[in-house]
């Protein structure tokens, strides 16, 4: 079967074919870019945080009084003893902000004691005590964790700003950023603001920071500092497997039994914190998948409608061809080839639109550049959908009786 007669027929009645081809082009452009963005979001939401998320319970404690440094530290110690004595609890710790919460301390470190070092690396600063390693479930890749005597207590954030610990534990990502040569353990880094030195005594494999949308979310520094004022205090509790729900239910009562004059809020699992952190990505993924499904459905209906219209409009020609000896399979092949030509024309334009849309998304929203492999996959997918959409009308056309079609002239 020659393609030229089919193309000539399409050009003589080109309005419907052009509209469907344009629809296919727009669908391909949106499909490729949307599928790529969805894949990026799914990878982002699925990346490991480094924490024992399944067994962590967190809550915030707000004191009604303003205890001093020593009184505040004693109150925290009493709370932690009560938490660790709860059935099903493995460990507990106190910190100033929760990882993945999109709220916390951003810091910067550098290898030289110079102002405005261009090689300074930004990081999330997590305040941790000697129990934080076991509580968070972090994997210590090298070195050691903090000793109790290394934990520094400060009264409030004003004192915290003027205090610096001489030791740090960093994530592997931050270590590689600061020491590309691989000599991070035992190395000295400087606070980019105060230029005070600190020695890296340990490296954890992974401990994501506060801001999940940051490119530096894997860069985290853990410092043995404890803010004891109660203005911004969170408890993190690690439970035995299967005990999280029970601990989450009973934790408020256990803490209020120690000191009732305070506010306990946001008792939740770490999994909920993660879900909240990625809710925008999840919403975008659902929205894009819905758009993809609607566009594909409309495109399939467009191809089906065009083929059905062509079949009804060409009943005379189909009947004549059948009377001259054309087989049913020849009629089916004719309409499938016609659908393939329209789909291919739309796909060629769609590839150009997809690349243009990707360039615009990169420049406007700083999204990653479209992976070229999505283009052939999208084209093949539309070819298949086009053939499936045209098959029903083609089968119906092949069943037209030659005598009936001739009498309808």
Coordinates of C-alpha atoms in Angstrom, one line a residue:
X1 CA 0.0 0.0 0.0
X2 CA 1.5 3.4 -1.0
X3 CA 1.6 6.2 1.5
X4 CA 1.4 9.0 -1.2
X5 CA -2.4 8.4 -1.9
X6 CA -3.2 8.5 1.8
X7 CA -1.2 11.7 2.3
X8 CA -2.9 13.3 -0.7
X9 CA -6.3 12.3 0.8
X10 CA -5.4 13.8 4.1
X11 CA -4.2 17.1 2.5
X12 CA -7.4 17.4 0.6
X13 CA -9.3 17.3 3.9
X14 CA -6.6 18.5 6.2
X15 CA -8.4 20.5 8.9
X16 CA -9.3 17.6 11.1
X17 CA -6.0 15.8 10.5
X18 CA -4.0 19.0 11.4
X19 CA -6.0 19.6 14.5
X20 CA -5.4 16.0 15.7
X21 CA -1.7 16.3 14.8
X22 CA -1.4 19.5 16.8
X23 CA -3.2 17.8 19.7
X24 CA -0.7 14.9 19.5
X25 CA 2.2 17.4 19.4
X26 CA 1.0 19.2 22.5
X27 CA 0.3 15.9 24.3
X28 CA 3.8 14.7 23.5
X29 CA 5.5 17.9 24.7
X30 CA 3.5 17.9 28.0
X31 CA 3.7 14.1 28.4
X32 CA 7.5 13.9 28.2
X33 CA 8.2 16.9 30.5
X34 CA 5.5 16.0 33.0
X35 CA 6.7 12.3 33.1
X36 CA 10.2 13.5 33.7
X37 CA 9.2 15.9 36.5
X38 CA 7.1 13.1 38.1
X39 CA 10.0 10.7 38.0
X40 CA 12.3 13.4 39.6
X41 CA 9.7 14.0 42.3
X42 CA 9.3 10.3 43.0
X43 CA 13.1 9.8 43.3
X44 CA 13.2 12.8 45.6
X45 CA 10.4 11.6 47.9
X46 CA 11.9 8.1 48.0
X47 CA 15.4 9.0 49.0
X48 CA 16.6 7.8 52.4
X49 CA 16.9 10.3 55.2
X50 CA 19.4 8.3 57.4
X51 CA 17.0 8.2 60.3
X52 CA 15.1 5.3 61.8
X53 CA 11.8 6.8 60.6
X54 CA 9.6 3.9 61.3
X55 CA 10.3 3.9 65.0
X56 CA 10.6 7.6 65.9
X57 CA 8.2 9.7 67.8
X58 CA 8.7 13.5 68.2
X59 CA 7.0 16.3 70.2
X60 CA 7.6 19.9 71.1
X61 CA 7.9 21.1 74.7
X62 CA 7.1 24.8 75.5
X63 CA 7.9 25.9 79.1
X64 CA 5.8 28.5 80.7
X65 CA 8.7 29.7 82.8
X66 CA 12.2 30.7 81.7
X67 CA 14.6 28.4 83.6
X68 CA 18.2 29.2 83.9
X69 CA 20.9 27.2 82.2
X70 CA 21.4 24.7 85.0
X71 CA 17.8 24.4 86.0
X72 CA 16.8 24.0 82.3
X73 CA 19.4 21.2 81.8
X74 CA 18.2 19.5 85.0
X75 CA 14.6 19.6 83.8
X76 CA 15.6 18.2 80.4
X77 CA 17.5 15.4 82.1
X78 CA 14.5 14.5 84.2
X79 CA 12.3 14.4 81.1
X80 CA 14.7 12.2 79.3
X81 CA 14.9 9.8 82.2
X82 CA 11.1 9.5 82.2
X83 CA 11.0 9.0 78.5
X84 CA 13.7 6.3 78.5
X85 CA 11.8 4.5 81.3
X86 CA 8.7 4.2 79.2
X87 CA 7.8 0.7 78.0
X88 CA 8.9 0.1 74.4
X89 CA 11.4 3.0 74.4
X90 CA 15.0 2.4 73.3
X91 CA 16.4 5.9 73.5
X92 CA 15.5 9.5 73.7
X93 CA 17.2 12.8 73.0
X94 CA 16.6 16.6 73.0
X95 CA 17.2 18.9 70.1
X96 CA 16.3 22.5 69.0
X97 CA 14.8 21.6 65.6
X98 CA 13.6 18.5 63.8
X99 CA 15.2 17.3 60.5
X100 CA 13.0 17.4 57.4
X101 CA 10.8 19.9 59.1
X102 CA 11.7 22.8 56.7
X103 CA 12.6 24.9 59.8
X104 CA 15.9 25.0 61.5
X105 CA 19.5 26.3 61.7
X106 CA 21.4 26.9 58.5
X107 CA 25.2 27.2 59.0
X108 CA 28.4 27.4 56.9
X109 CA 31.8 25.9 57.3
X110 CA 35.1 26.3 55.6
X111 CA 38.7 25.0 55.8
X112 CA 40.5 28.3 56.1
X113 CA 40.2 31.0 58.9
X114 CA 39.5 33.7 56.3
X115 CA 36.5 36.0 55.8
X116 CA 34.3 35.2 52.8
X117 CA 36.0 32.0 51.8
X118 CA 34.5 31.1 48.4
X119 CA 34.8 27.4 49.2
X120 CA 32.6 27.6 52.3
X121 CA 29.9 24.9 52.4
X122 CA 26.4 25.5 53.7
X123 CA 24.9 22.9 55.9
X124 CA 22.1 22.2 58.3
X125 CA 23.2 22.5 61.9
X126 CA 21.6 19.9 64.2
X127 CA 22.1 20.2 67.9
X128 CA 22.8 16.7 69.4
X129 CA 23.7 15.2 72.7
X130 CA 25.5 11.9 73.5
X131 CA 22.3 9.9 72.9
X132 CA 21.4 11.3 69.5
X133 CA 23.3 8.7 67.5
X134 CA 21.3 5.8 68.9
X135 CA 18.1 7.8 69.1
X136 CA 18.0 8.9 65.5
X137 CA 19.4 5.5 64.3
X138 CA 22.3 7.1 62.4
X139 CA 25.0 5.0 60.9
X140 CA 28.5 6.1 62.1
X141 CA 30.8 5.5 59.1
X142 CA 34.1 6.7 60.7
X143 CA 35.4 8.1 63.9
X144 CA 33.3 8.4 67.1
X145 CA 30.3 10.1 68.6
X146 CA 30.1 12.8 71.3
X147 CA 31.0 12.0 74.8
X148 CA 28.8 13.3 77.7
X149 CA 31.4 15.8 78.8
X150 CA 31.6 17.3 75.3
X151 CA 27.9 18.4 75.4
X152 CA 27.7 22.1 76.0
X153 CA 24.6 23.6 77.6
X154 CA 23.5 27.2 76.7
X155 CA 20.7 29.1 78.3
X156 CA 19.1 30.5 75.2
X157 CA 19.8 31.3 71.5
X158 CA 21.5 34.5 72.4
X159 CA 24.2 32.5 74.2
X160 CA 24.1 29.9 71.5
X161 CA 25.1 32.5 68.9
X162 CA 28.3 33.3 70.9
X163 CA 29.1 29.6 71.7
X164 CA 31.0 27.2 69.5
X165 CA 31.8 23.6 70.1
X166 CA 35.4 22.4 69.5
X167 CA 34.2 19.1 68.0
X168 CA 31.8 18.2 65.2
X169 CA 30.3 15.2 63.5
X170 CA 29.4 15.7 59.9
X171 CA 27.6 13.7 57.2
X172 CA 29.6 12.1 54.4
X173 CA 28.2 14.6 51.9
X174 CA 29.5 17.6 53.9
X175 CA 32.9 15.8 54.5
X176 CA 33.3 15.3 50.8
X177 CA 32.4 18.9 50.1
X178 CA 34.9 20.3 52.6
X179 CA 37.6 17.7 52.0
X180 CA 37.6 16.4 48.5
X181 CA 40.9 14.7 49.2
X182 CA 39.1 12.4 51.6
X183 CA 40.9 13.5 54.8
X184 CA 37.9 14.9 56.7
X185 CA 38.2 12.8 59.8
X186 CA 40.4 14.7 62.3
X187 CA 40.4 17.7 60.0
X188 CA 39.8 21.2 61.2
X189 CA 37.0 23.4 59.9
X190 CA 36.0 26.9 60.7
X191 CA 32.6 28.5 61.4
X192 CA 32.1 30.8 58.5
X193 CA 30.6 33.5 60.7
X194 CA 32.8 33.5 63.8
X195 CA 35.9 31.7 62.3
X196 CA 36.1 29.6 65.4
X197 CA 37.8 26.2 64.7
X198 CA 36.3 22.7 65.3
X199 CA 37.7 19.3 64.8
X200 CA 35.7 16.6 62.9
X201 CA 35.6 13.6 65.2
X202 CA 33.1 11.5 63.3
X203 CA 31.4 11.0 60.0
X204 CA 27.9 9.6 59.7
X205 CA 26.8 8.0 56.4
X206 CA 23.6 10.1 56.0
X207 CA 21.5 12.5 58.1
X208 CA 19.4 14.8 56.0
X209 CA 19.0 18.4 57.1
X210 CA 16.0 20.6 57.6
X211 CA 15.1 21.8 54.1
X212 CA 14.1 19.0 51.8
X213 CA 14.1 21.3 48.7
X214 CA 17.6 22.5 49.3
X215 CA 20.4 21.1 47.0
X216 CA 22.4 20.7 50.2
X217 CA 19.9 18.6 52.1
X218 CA 22.5 15.9 52.5
X219 CA 25.0 18.3 54.1
X220 CA 24.5 18.3 57.8
X221 CA 26.8 19.2 60.8
X222 CA 25.9 17.8 64.2
X223 CA 27.2 19.8 67.2
X224 CA 27.1 18.8 70.9
X225 CA 25.1 21.8 72.0
X226 CA 21.9 21.9 74.1
X227 CA 19.6 24.9 74.4
X228 CA 18.0 24.5 77.8
X229 CA 15.7 27.5 77.9
X230 CA 12.7 25.5 76.6
X231 CA 11.9 28.2 74.1
X232 CA 12.6 25.8 71.2
X233 CA 12.9 22.2 72.5
X234 CA 12.0 19.0 70.8
X235 CA 12.2 15.5 72.2
X236 CA 12.9 12.6 69.8
X237 CA 12.1 9.1 71.0
X238 CA 13.2 5.9 69.4
X239 CA 10.9 2.9 70.1
X240 CA 11.2 -0.8 69.7
X241 CA 9.7 -2.1 66.4
X242 CA 5.9 -2.2 66.7
X243 CA 5.7 0.0 69.9
X244 CA 5.6 3.4 68.2
X245 CA 1.8 3.9 68.4
X246 CA 1.7 2.9 72.1
X247 CA 4.6 5.3 73.0
X248 CA 3.0 8.1 70.9
X249 CA -0.3 7.6 72.9
X250 CA 1.4 7.6 76.3
X251 CA 4.2 10.1 76.0
X252 CA 2.2 13.2 77.0
X253 CA 1.1 11.6 80.3
X254 CA 4.6 10.5 81.1
X255 CA 6.0 14.1 80.6
X256 CA 3.2 15.9 82.4
X257 CA 3.7 13.6 85.4
X258 CA 7.3 15.0 85.6
X259 CA 6.2 18.7 85.2
X260 CA 2.6 19.7 84.5
X261 CA 3.3 23.4 84.0
X262 CA 4.1 23.4 80.3
X263 CA 2.7 22.9 76.9
X264 CA 3.2 19.7 74.9
X265 CA 2.3 19.8 71.2
X266 CA 2.8 18.2 67.8
X267 CA 3.1 14.7 69.1
X268 CA 3.7 12.8 65.9
X269 CA 5.7 10.1 64.2
X270 CA 8.7 11.0 62.1
X271 CA 6.9 9.5 59.1
X272 CA 4.3 12.3 59.5
X273 CA 7.1 14.9 59.5
X274 CA 8.4 13.4 56.3
X275 CA 5.0 13.3 54.7
X276 CA 4.4 17.0 55.6
X277 CA 7.9 17.9 54.2
X278 CA 7.1 16.4 50.8
X279 CA 3.4 17.3 50.6
X280 CA 4.0 19.9 47.8
X281 CA 6.0 17.3 45.8
X282 CA 3.2 14.8 46.3
X283 CA 0.5 17.3 45.2
X284 CA 2.6 18.2 42.1
X285 CA 3.0 14.5 41.2
X286 CA -0.7 13.8 41.5
X287 CA -1.6 16.9 39.5
X288 CA 0.9 16.1 36.7
X289 CA -0.3 12.4 36.6
X290 CA -3.9 13.7 36.3
X291 CA -2.9 16.1 33.5
X292 CA -1.1 13.3 31.7
X293 CA -4.1 11.0 32.0
X294 CA -6.5 13.7 30.7
X295 CA -4.3 14.7 27.8
X296 CA -3.8 11.1 26.7
X297 CA -7.5 10.4 27.0
X298 CA -8.4 13.5 25.0
X299 CA -5.8 12.6 22.3
X300 CA -7.1 9.0 22.0
X301 CA -10.6 10.3 21.7
X302 CA -9.5 12.8 19.1
X303 CA -7.8 10.1 16.9
X304 CA -10.8 7.8 17.4
X305 CA -13.2 10.6 16.4
X306 CA -11.2 11.5 13.3
X307 CA -11.0 7.9 12.2
X308 CA -14.7 7.4 12.8
X309 CA -15.6 10.5 10.8
X310 CA -13.4 9.4 8.0
X311 CA -15.0 6.0 7.9
X312 CA -18.5 7.4 7.7
X313 CA -17.5 10.0 5.1
X314 CA -15.8 7.4 2.9
X315 CA -18.4 4.6 2.9
X316 CA -18.7 4.9 -0.9
X317 CA -15.0 4.6 -1.5
X318 CA -14.7 1.7 1.0
X319 CA -17.6 -0.1 -0.6
X320 CA -16.1 0.5 -4.1
X321 CA -12.7 -0.9 -3.0
X322 CA -14.3 -3.9 -1.4
X323 CA -16.3 -4.5 -4.6
X324 CA -13.0 -4.4 -6.6
X325 CA -11.5 -7.1 -4.5
X326 CA -9.9 -5.3 -1.5
X327 CA -9.8 -7.6 1.5
X328 CA -10.9 -6.7 5.0
X329 CA -7.3 -6.6 6.2
X330 CA -6.4 -4.1 3.4
X331 CA -9.1 -1.7 4.7
X332 CA -7.9 -2.1 8.3
X333 CA -4.3 -1.5 7.2
X334 CA -5.3 1.6 5.2
X335 CA -6.9 3.4 8.3
X336 CA -4.1 2.2 10.6
X337 CA -1.5 3.7 8.3
X338 CA -3.5 6.9 8.0
X339 CA -3.5 7.1 11.8
X340 CA 0.2 6.4 11.9
X341 CA 0.9 9.2 9.5
X342 CA -1.1 11.7 11.5
X343 CA 0.5 10.5 14.7
X344 CA 4.0 10.7 13.3
X345 CA 3.5 14.2 11.9
X346 CA 2.3 15.3 15.4
X347 CA 5.1 13.5 17.1
X348 CA 7.7 15.3 15.0
X349 CA 6.3 18.7 16.0
X350 CA 5.9 17.4 19.5
X351 CA 9.6 16.6 19.9
X352 CA 10.4 20.3 19.0
X353 CA 7.7 21.5 21.4
X354 CA 9.0 19.2 24.2
X355 CA 12.6 20.5 23.8
X356 CA 11.3 24.1 23.8
X357 CA 9.2 23.5 26.8
X358 CA 12.1 21.9 28.7
X359 CA 14.3 24.9 27.9
X360 CA 11.6 27.2 29.3
X361 CA 11.2 25.2 32.4
X362 CA 14.9 25.1 33.0
X363 CA 15.3 28.8 32.6
X364 CA 12.2 29.8 34.5
X365 CA 11.9 27.3 37.3
X366 CA 15.5 25.9 37.4
X367 CA 14.3 22.4 36.8
X368 CA 16.6 19.7 35.5
X369 CA 17.0 19.5 31.8
X370 CA 14.7 16.9 30.1
X371 CA 16.3 13.5 29.7
X372 CA 16.4 12.9 25.9
X373 CA 15.4 9.3 26.4
X374 CA 11.8 10.4 27.3
X375 CA 11.3 11.6 23.8
X376 CA 11.5 8.3 21.9
X377 CA 9.5 6.6 24.7
X378 CA 6.8 9.2 24.3
X379 CA 6.8 8.9 20.5
X380 CA 6.4 5.1 20.7
X381 CA 3.7 5.4 23.4
X382 CA 1.7 7.7 21.1
X383 CA 2.2 5.5 18.1
X384 CA 0.8 2.6 20.1
X385 CA -2.1 4.7 21.4
X386 CA -2.8 6.0 17.9
X387 CA -3.0 2.5 16.5
X388 CA -5.3 1.3 19.3
X389 CA -7.6 4.3 18.9
X390 CA -7.8 3.8 15.1
X391 CA -8.3 0.0 15.3
X392 CA -12.0 0.1 16.2
X393 CA -13.1 2.4 13.4
X394 CA -10.8 0.5 11.0
X395 CA -12.5 -2.8 11.9
X396 CA -15.9 -1.2 11.4
X397 CA -14.8 0.1 8.0
X398 CA -13.6 -3.3 7.0
X399 CA -17.1 -4.7 7.8
X400 CA -18.9 -2.4 5.4
X401 CA -20.9 -4.5 2.8
X402 CA -19.9 -3.6 -0.8
X403 CA -23.5 -3.8 -2.0
X404 CA -24.9 -1.7 0.8
X405 CA -22.2 1.0 0.3
X406 CA -22.9 1.1 -3.4
X407 CA -26.7 1.5 -3.0
X408 CA -26.1 4.4 -0.7
X409 CA -24.6 6.5 -3.5

